[in-house]
Amino acid sequence: MKPHERILVGIDTPDMERARHIAERVRGLVGGIKLGMEFHNANGPAGVREIAGDTPLFLDLKYHDIPNTVAGAVRSAVTTCRPRIINVHASGGPAMMRAAVDANRDAAAKVGIAPPLMIAVTVLTSIDDADLAAVGQATPAGDQVKRLALLAKEAGCDGVVCSPHEITTLHDACGDNFTLVVPGIRPADAPEDDQKRKMTPSDAVSAGADYIVIGRPITQAADPAAAAKAIAESLL
Ligand code: C5P
Protein backbone atom coordinates (compact mmCIF):
# COMPACT_ATOMS: atom_id res chain seq x y z
CA MET A 1 0.00 0.00 0.00
CA LYS A 2 1.30 3.49 -0.83
CA PRO A 3 1.52 5.80 2.23
CA HIS A 4 -1.34 8.10 1.17
CA GLU A 5 -3.60 5.07 0.69
CA ARG A 6 -3.56 4.55 4.46
CA ILE A 7 -5.45 7.81 5.02
CA LEU A 8 -9.25 7.63 5.33
CA VAL A 9 -10.91 11.04 5.58
CA GLY A 10 -13.89 11.12 7.94
CA ILE A 11 -16.48 13.49 6.49
CA ASP A 12 -18.91 14.13 9.34
CA THR A 13 -21.68 16.40 8.13
CA PRO A 14 -25.34 16.04 7.11
CA ASP A 15 -24.70 18.64 4.39
CA MET A 16 -24.37 17.25 0.86
CA GLU A 17 -22.76 20.41 -0.53
CA ARG A 18 -20.13 20.54 2.18
CA ALA A 19 -19.35 16.83 1.79
CA ARG A 20 -19.04 17.29 -1.99
CA HIS A 21 -16.69 20.26 -1.49
CA ILE A 22 -14.34 18.24 0.76
CA ALA A 23 -14.52 15.03 -1.29
CA GLU A 24 -13.62 16.87 -4.49
CA ARG A 25 -10.54 18.34 -2.83
CA VAL A 26 -9.15 15.15 -1.30
CA ARG A 27 -9.99 12.66 -4.08
CA GLY A 28 -6.82 10.99 -5.35
CA LEU A 29 -4.76 12.32 -2.43
CA VAL A 30 -6.00 9.80 0.16
CA GLY A 31 -6.93 6.12 0.36
CA GLY A 32 -10.61 6.57 1.06
CA ILE A 33 -13.54 8.52 2.41
CA LYS A 34 -15.38 7.54 5.59
CA LEU A 35 -19.09 8.34 5.77
CA GLY A 36 -21.07 7.52 8.89
CA MET A 37 -24.54 7.76 10.37
CA GLU A 38 -24.75 11.56 10.27
CA PHE A 39 -24.21 11.74 6.51
CA HIS A 40 -25.97 8.48 5.61
CA ASN A 41 -29.11 9.27 7.62
CA ALA A 42 -29.43 12.67 5.97
CA ASN A 43 -28.59 11.71 2.38
CA GLY A 44 -29.20 7.97 2.07
CA PRO A 45 -27.25 5.43 0.01
CA ALA A 46 -27.58 7.55 -3.16
CA GLY A 47 -25.84 10.45 -1.42
CA VAL A 48 -23.17 8.09 -0.09
CA ARG A 49 -22.50 6.73 -3.59
CA GLU A 50 -22.31 10.21 -5.03
CA ILE A 51 -19.73 11.43 -2.49
CA ALA A 52 -17.63 8.24 -2.69
CA GLY A 53 -17.52 8.25 -6.50
CA ASP A 54 -14.54 6.14 -7.50
CA THR A 55 -12.79 6.72 -4.16
CA PRO A 56 -12.82 3.70 -1.79
CA LEU A 57 -15.59 4.07 0.79
CA PHE A 58 -15.48 3.21 4.50
CA LEU A 59 -19.17 2.94 5.42
CA ASP A 60 -19.12 3.53 9.19
CA LEU A 61 -22.60 2.49 10.34
CA LYS A 62 -21.50 0.21 13.23
CA TYR A 63 -24.32 -2.36 13.10
CA HIS A 64 -25.40 -4.07 16.37
CA ASP A 65 -28.62 -6.11 16.39
CA ILE A 66 -29.75 -9.75 16.21
CA PRO A 67 -27.77 -11.77 13.63
CA ASN A 68 -30.62 -11.97 11.10
CA THR A 69 -31.17 -8.20 11.14
CA VAL A 70 -27.47 -7.37 10.92
CA ALA A 71 -27.08 -9.80 8.02
CA GLY A 72 -29.92 -8.01 6.21
CA ALA A 73 -28.44 -4.58 6.95
CA VAL A 74 -25.04 -5.68 5.62
CA ARG A 75 -26.62 -7.12 2.45
CA SER A 76 -28.50 -3.87 1.82
CA ALA A 77 -25.44 -1.71 2.54
CA VAL A 78 -23.13 -3.74 0.29
CA THR A 79 -25.68 -3.71 -2.53
CA THR A 80 -26.55 -0.01 -2.38
CA CYS A 81 -23.38 1.67 -1.10
CA ARG A 82 -20.63 -0.67 -2.45
CA PRO A 83 -18.18 0.07 0.37
CA ARG A 84 -14.54 -1.07 0.54
CA ILE A 85 -14.79 -1.23 4.36
CA ILE A 86 -17.91 -1.86 6.47
CA ASN A 87 -18.28 -2.37 10.24
CA VAL A 88 -20.26 -3.93 13.10
CA HIS A 89 -19.93 -3.82 16.90
CA ALA A 90 -17.93 -6.79 18.20
CA SER A 91 -20.05 -6.66 21.37
CA GLY A 92 -22.94 -7.96 19.23
CA GLY A 93 -21.29 -11.35 19.76
CA PRO A 94 -19.79 -14.15 17.65
CA ALA A 95 -23.05 -15.28 15.98
CA MET A 96 -23.85 -11.72 14.91
CA MET A 97 -20.35 -11.18 13.54
CA ARG A 98 -20.41 -14.51 11.66
CA ALA A 99 -23.79 -13.58 10.14
CA ALA A 100 -22.34 -10.22 9.05
CA VAL A 101 -19.25 -11.86 7.53
CA ASP A 102 -21.35 -14.38 5.56
CA ALA A 103 -23.85 -11.76 4.36
CA ASN A 104 -20.99 -9.49 3.31
CA ARG A 105 -19.38 -12.22 1.21
CA ASP A 106 -22.67 -13.33 -0.36
CA ALA A 107 -23.88 -9.82 -1.21
CA ALA A 108 -20.52 -8.82 -2.70
CA ALA A 109 -20.52 -11.94 -4.90
CA LYS A 110 -24.06 -11.17 -6.04
CA VAL A 111 -23.22 -7.63 -7.15
CA GLY A 112 -19.82 -8.66 -8.51
CA ILE A 113 -17.50 -6.66 -6.23
CA ALA A 114 -14.64 -7.76 -3.96
CA PRO A 115 -16.01 -8.38 -0.45
CA PRO A 116 -15.59 -5.23 1.65
CA LEU A 117 -13.31 -5.58 4.68
CA MET A 118 -15.54 -6.49 7.64
CA ILE A 119 -14.20 -4.50 10.59
CA ALA A 120 -15.40 -4.82 14.20
CA VAL A 121 -15.63 -1.93 16.65
CA THR A 122 -14.25 -3.08 20.02
CA VAL A 123 -14.75 -0.60 22.88
CA LEU A 124 -15.52 2.97 21.76
CA THR A 125 -12.75 5.34 22.82
CA SER A 126 -15.41 7.52 24.47
CA ILE A 127 -16.02 4.71 26.99
CA ASP A 128 -13.82 4.32 30.07
CA ASP A 129 -13.61 1.76 32.88
CA ALA A 130 -16.32 3.61 34.89
CA ASP A 131 -18.73 3.49 31.91
CA LEU A 132 -18.02 -0.23 31.46
CA ALA A 133 -18.73 -0.82 35.16
CA ALA A 134 -21.99 1.18 34.83
CA VAL A 135 -23.24 -1.25 32.19
CA GLY A 136 -22.25 -4.22 34.36
CA GLN A 137 -18.87 -5.01 32.87
CA ALA A 138 -16.08 -5.26 35.41
CA THR A 139 -13.23 -5.86 32.95
CA PRO A 140 -10.77 -2.97 32.38
CA ALA A 141 -11.31 -1.40 28.92
CA GLY A 142 -7.89 -2.52 27.62
CA ASP A 143 -8.62 -6.17 28.44
CA GLN A 144 -12.08 -5.92 26.91
CA VAL A 145 -10.66 -4.45 23.68
CA LYS A 146 -8.25 -7.40 23.34
CA ARG A 147 -10.96 -9.93 24.17
CA LEU A 148 -13.35 -8.47 21.57
CA ALA A 149 -10.60 -8.25 18.93
CA LEU A 150 -9.76 -11.94 19.37
CA LEU A 151 -13.47 -12.78 19.22
CA ALA A 152 -13.84 -10.74 16.01
CA LYS A 153 -10.91 -12.55 14.46
CA GLU A 154 -12.35 -15.93 15.41
CA ALA A 155 -15.72 -14.94 13.89
CA GLY A 156 -14.04 -14.21 10.55
CA CYS A 157 -13.84 -10.41 10.68
CA ASP A 158 -10.93 -8.85 8.78
CA GLY A 159 -9.89 -6.44 11.51
CA VAL A 160 -10.96 -3.96 14.17
CA VAL A 161 -11.20 -0.24 14.88
CA CYS A 162 -8.85 0.63 17.75
CA SER A 163 -7.27 3.65 19.44
CA PRO A 164 -3.65 4.50 18.60
CA HIS A 165 -2.57 3.23 22.00
CA GLU A 166 -3.96 -0.25 21.37
CA ILE A 167 -2.15 -0.80 18.06
CA THR A 168 0.86 -2.65 19.46
CA THR A 169 -1.13 -4.92 21.78
CA LEU A 170 -3.64 -5.87 19.08
CA HIS A 171 -0.96 -6.32 16.44
CA ASP A 172 0.82 -8.78 18.76
CA ALA A 173 -2.43 -10.53 19.77
CA CYS A 174 -4.06 -10.80 16.34
CA GLY A 175 -1.13 -10.96 13.91
CA ASP A 176 -0.19 -9.32 10.62
CA ASN A 177 -3.24 -10.34 8.62
CA PHE A 178 -5.68 -8.48 10.82
CA THR A 179 -6.46 -4.93 9.70
CA LEU A 180 -6.20 -2.16 12.29
CA VAL A 181 -8.26 0.95 11.48
CA VAL A 182 -7.21 3.78 13.79
CA PRO A 183 -8.97 7.10 14.56
CA GLY A 184 -7.71 9.63 17.16
CA ILE A 185 -4.96 10.87 14.82
CA ARG A 186 -3.57 14.39 15.05
CA PRO A 187 -0.62 15.92 13.17
CA ALA A 188 1.80 17.41 15.73
CA ASP A 189 0.73 21.00 14.91
CA ALA A 190 -3.06 20.39 14.81
CA PRO A 191 -5.51 21.20 17.63
CA GLU A 192 -6.43 18.07 19.56
CA ASP A 193 -10.20 18.91 19.51
CA ASP A 194 -11.91 16.28 21.67
CA GLN A 195 -9.37 13.54 20.89
CA LYS A 196 -7.53 12.97 24.15
CA ARG A 197 -5.57 9.82 23.41
CA LYS A 198 -4.15 10.98 20.12
CA MET A 199 -1.07 10.06 18.07
CA THR A 200 0.57 11.60 15.00
CA PRO A 201 -0.08 9.96 11.60
CA SER A 202 3.50 8.74 11.21
CA ASP A 203 3.72 7.36 14.76
CA ALA A 204 0.44 5.45 14.28
CA VAL A 205 1.59 3.95 10.97
CA SER A 206 5.02 3.09 12.42
CA ALA A 207 3.25 1.36 15.32
CA GLY A 208 1.32 -0.82 12.84
CA ALA A 209 -1.90 0.99 11.88
CA ASP A 210 -3.11 -0.23 8.47
CA TYR A 211 -5.49 2.71 8.03
CA ILE A 212 -5.62 6.01 9.89
CA VAL A 213 -8.97 7.81 10.11
CA ILE A 214 -8.58 11.58 10.04
CA GLY A 215 -11.49 14.02 10.19
CA ARG A 216 -11.18 17.62 11.30
CA PRO A 217 -7.44 18.15 10.64
CA ILE A 218 -8.35 17.73 6.95
CA THR A 219 -12.04 18.69 6.72
CA GLN A 220 -11.73 21.92 8.76
CA ALA A 221 -8.46 23.00 7.17
CA ALA A 222 -8.57 26.17 5.05
CA ASP A 223 -7.11 24.01 2.28
CA PRO A 224 -8.17 20.34 2.73
CA ALA A 225 -6.04 19.20 -0.23
CA ALA A 226 -2.89 20.79 1.21
CA ALA A 227 -3.64 19.29 4.63
CA ALA A 228 -4.12 15.81 3.12
CA LYS A 229 -0.91 16.14 1.08
CA ALA A 230 1.10 17.25 4.12
CA ILE A 231 -0.13 14.27 6.12
CA ALA A 232 0.66 11.89 3.26
CA GLU A 233 4.17 13.36 3.00
CA SER A 234 4.68 12.88 6.73
CA LEU A 235 4.16 9.14 6.13
CA LEU A 236 6.98 8.83 3.56
O1 C5P B 1 -12.15 14.84 13.43
P1 C5P B 1 -11.53 13.56 13.90
O2 C5P B 1 -10.19 13.27 13.27
O3 C5P B 1 -11.48 13.48 15.39
O4 C5P B 1 -12.53 12.43 13.38
C1 C5P B 1 -12.32 11.09 13.66
C2 C5P B 1 -13.39 10.26 13.04
O5 C5P B 1 -13.25 8.94 13.57
C3 C5P B 1 -14.81 10.69 13.37
O6 C5P B 1 -15.61 10.31 12.25
C4 C5P B 1 -15.15 9.90 14.60
O7 C5P B 1 -16.52 9.64 14.69
C5 C5P B 1 -14.41 8.59 14.30
N1 C5P B 1 -14.06 7.80 15.47
C6 C5P B 1 -13.32 8.28 16.54
N2 C5P B 1 -13.04 7.47 17.60
C7 C5P B 1 -13.48 6.22 17.61
C8 C5P B 1 -14.22 5.72 16.54
C9 C5P B 1 -14.50 6.56 15.48
O8 C5P B 1 -12.89 9.42 16.55
N3 C5P B 1 -13.16 5.45 18.60
mmCIF file of N, CA and C and ligand atoms in Angstrom, residues 10 12 34 60 62 124-126 161 183-186 193-195 213-217, ligand 1:
data_model
loop_
_atom_site.group_PDB
_atom_site.id
_atom_site.type_symbol
_atom_site.label_atom_id
_atom_site.label_comp_id
_atom_site.label_asym_id
_atom_site.label_seq_id
_atom_site.Cartn_x
_atom_site.Cartn_y
_atom_site.Cartn_z
ATOM 1 N N GLY A 10 -12.554 11.183 7.355
ATOM 2 C CA GLY A 10 -13.894 11.117 7.941
ATOM 3 C C GLY A 10 -14.638 12.405 7.639
ATOM 4 N N ASP A 12 -17.771 14.165 8.427
ATOM 5 C CA ASP A 12 -18.910 14.129 9.343
ATOM 6 C C ASP A 12 -19.747 15.379 9.185
ATOM 7 N N LYS A 34 -14.513 8.207 4.616
ATOM 8 C CA LYS A 34 -15.375 7.543 5.593
ATOM 9 C C LYS A 34 -16.653 8.352 5.767
ATOM 10 N N ASP A 60 -19.270 3.679 7.739
ATOM 11 C CA ASP A 60 -19.119 3.531 9.192
ATOM 12 C C ASP A 60 -20.495 3.588 9.861
ATOM 13 N N LYS A 62 -21.639 0.909 11.933
ATOM 14 C CA LYS A 62 -21.503 0.205 13.230
ATOM 15 C C LYS A 62 -22.760 -0.584 13.614
ATOM 16 N N LEU A 124 -15.640 1.583 22.251
ATOM 17 C CA LEU A 124 -15.520 2.967 21.761
ATOM 18 C C LEU A 124 -14.540 3.734 22.647
ATOM 19 N N THR A 125 -13.750 4.603 22.029
ATOM 20 C CA THR A 125 -12.751 5.338 22.823
ATOM 21 C C THR A 125 -13.406 6.350 23.762
ATOM 22 N N SER A 126 -14.698 6.618 23.563
ATOM 23 C CA SER A 126 -15.407 7.524 24.473
ATOM 24 C C SER A 126 -15.811 6.817 25.769
ATOM 25 N N VAL A 161 -11.504 -1.647 14.640
ATOM 26 C CA VAL A 161 -11.195 -0.238 14.884
ATOM 27 C C VAL A 161 -10.560 -0.184 16.262
ATOM 28 N N PRO A 183 -8.639 5.680 14.446
ATOM 29 C CA PRO A 183 -8.966 7.104 14.563
ATOM 30 C C PRO A 183 -8.162 7.721 15.720
ATOM 31 N N GLY A 184 -8.437 8.987 16.061
ATOM 32 C CA GLY A 184 -7.707 9.635 17.158
ATOM 33 C C GLY A 184 -6.332 10.068 16.690
ATOM 34 N N ILE A 185 -6.238 10.496 15.431
ATOM 35 C CA ILE A 185 -4.962 10.866 14.823
ATOM 36 C C ILE A 185 -4.876 12.387 14.711
ATOM 37 N N ARG A 186 -3.779 12.948 15.151
ATOM 38 C CA ARG A 186 -3.567 14.392 15.049
ATOM 39 C C ARG A 186 -2.137 14.689 14.621
ATOM 40 N N ASP A 193 -8.738 18.977 19.465
ATOM 41 C CA ASP A 193 -10.202 18.910 19.512
ATOM 42 C C ASP A 193 -10.615 18.091 20.730
ATOM 43 N N ASP A 194 -11.502 17.101 20.524
ATOM 44 C CA ASP A 194 -11.913 16.279 21.667
ATOM 45 C C ASP A 194 -11.175 14.942 21.691
ATOM 46 N N GLN A 195 -10.138 14.790 20.888
ATOM 47 C CA GLN A 195 -9.373 13.541 20.892
ATOM 48 C C GLN A 195 -8.308 13.649 21.970
ATOM 49 N N VAL A 213 -7.759 7.032 10.400
ATOM 50 C CA VAL A 213 -8.973 7.812 10.108
ATOM 51 C C VAL A 213 -8.741 9.243 10.587
ATOM 52 N N ILE A 214 -8.829 10.191 9.678
ATOM 53 C CA ILE A 214 -8.577 11.584 10.036
ATOM 54 C C ILE A 214 -9.755 12.438 9.576
ATOM 55 N N GLY A 215 -10.353 13.169 10.524
ATOM 56 C CA GLY A 215 -11.489 14.019 10.187
ATOM 57 C C GLY A 215 -11.089 15.477 10.137
ATOM 58 N N ARG A 216 -11.316 16.165 11.259
ATOM 59 C CA ARG A 216 -11.183 17.623 11.299
ATOM 60 C C ARG A 216 -9.850 18.205 10.836
ATOM 61 N N PRO A 217 -8.697 17.544 11.137
ATOM 62 C CA PRO A 217 -7.442 18.148 10.645
ATOM 63 C C PRO A 217 -7.438 18.321 9.127
HETATM 64 O O1 C5P B 1 -12.151 14.838 13.430
HETATM 65 P P1 C5P B 1 -11.528 13.564 13.899
HETATM 66 O O2 C5P B 1 -10.186 13.271 13.272
HETATM 67 O O3 C5P B 1 -11.476 13.477 15.395
HETATM 68 O O4 C5P B 1 -12.529 12.432 13.375
HETATM 69 C C1 C5P B 1 -12.320 11.086 13.660
HETATM 70 C C2 C5P B 1 -13.388 10.260 13.045
HETATM 71 O O5 C5P B 1 -13.253 8.941 13.566
HETATM 72 C C3 C5P B 1 -14.809 10.691 13.372
HETATM 73 O O6 C5P B 1 -15.612 10.313 12.252
HETATM 74 C C4 C5P B 1 -15.153 9.896 14.600
HETATM 75 O O7 C5P B 1 -16.523 9.644 14.686
HETATM 76 C C5 C5P B 1 -14.410 8.595 14.300
HETATM 77 N N1 C5P B 1 -14.063 7.796 15.475
HETATM 78 C C6 C5P B 1 -13.322 8.285 16.542
HETATM 79 N N2 C5P B 1 -13.043 7.468 17.603
HETATM 80 C C7 C5P B 1 -13.483 6.219 17.607
HETATM 81 C C8 C5P B 1 -14.219 5.720 16.542
HETATM 82 C C9 C5P B 1 -14.497 6.558 15.484
HETATM 83 O O8 C5P B 1 -12.892 9.415 16.546
HETATM 84 N N3 C5P B 1 -13.162 5.446 18.604
#
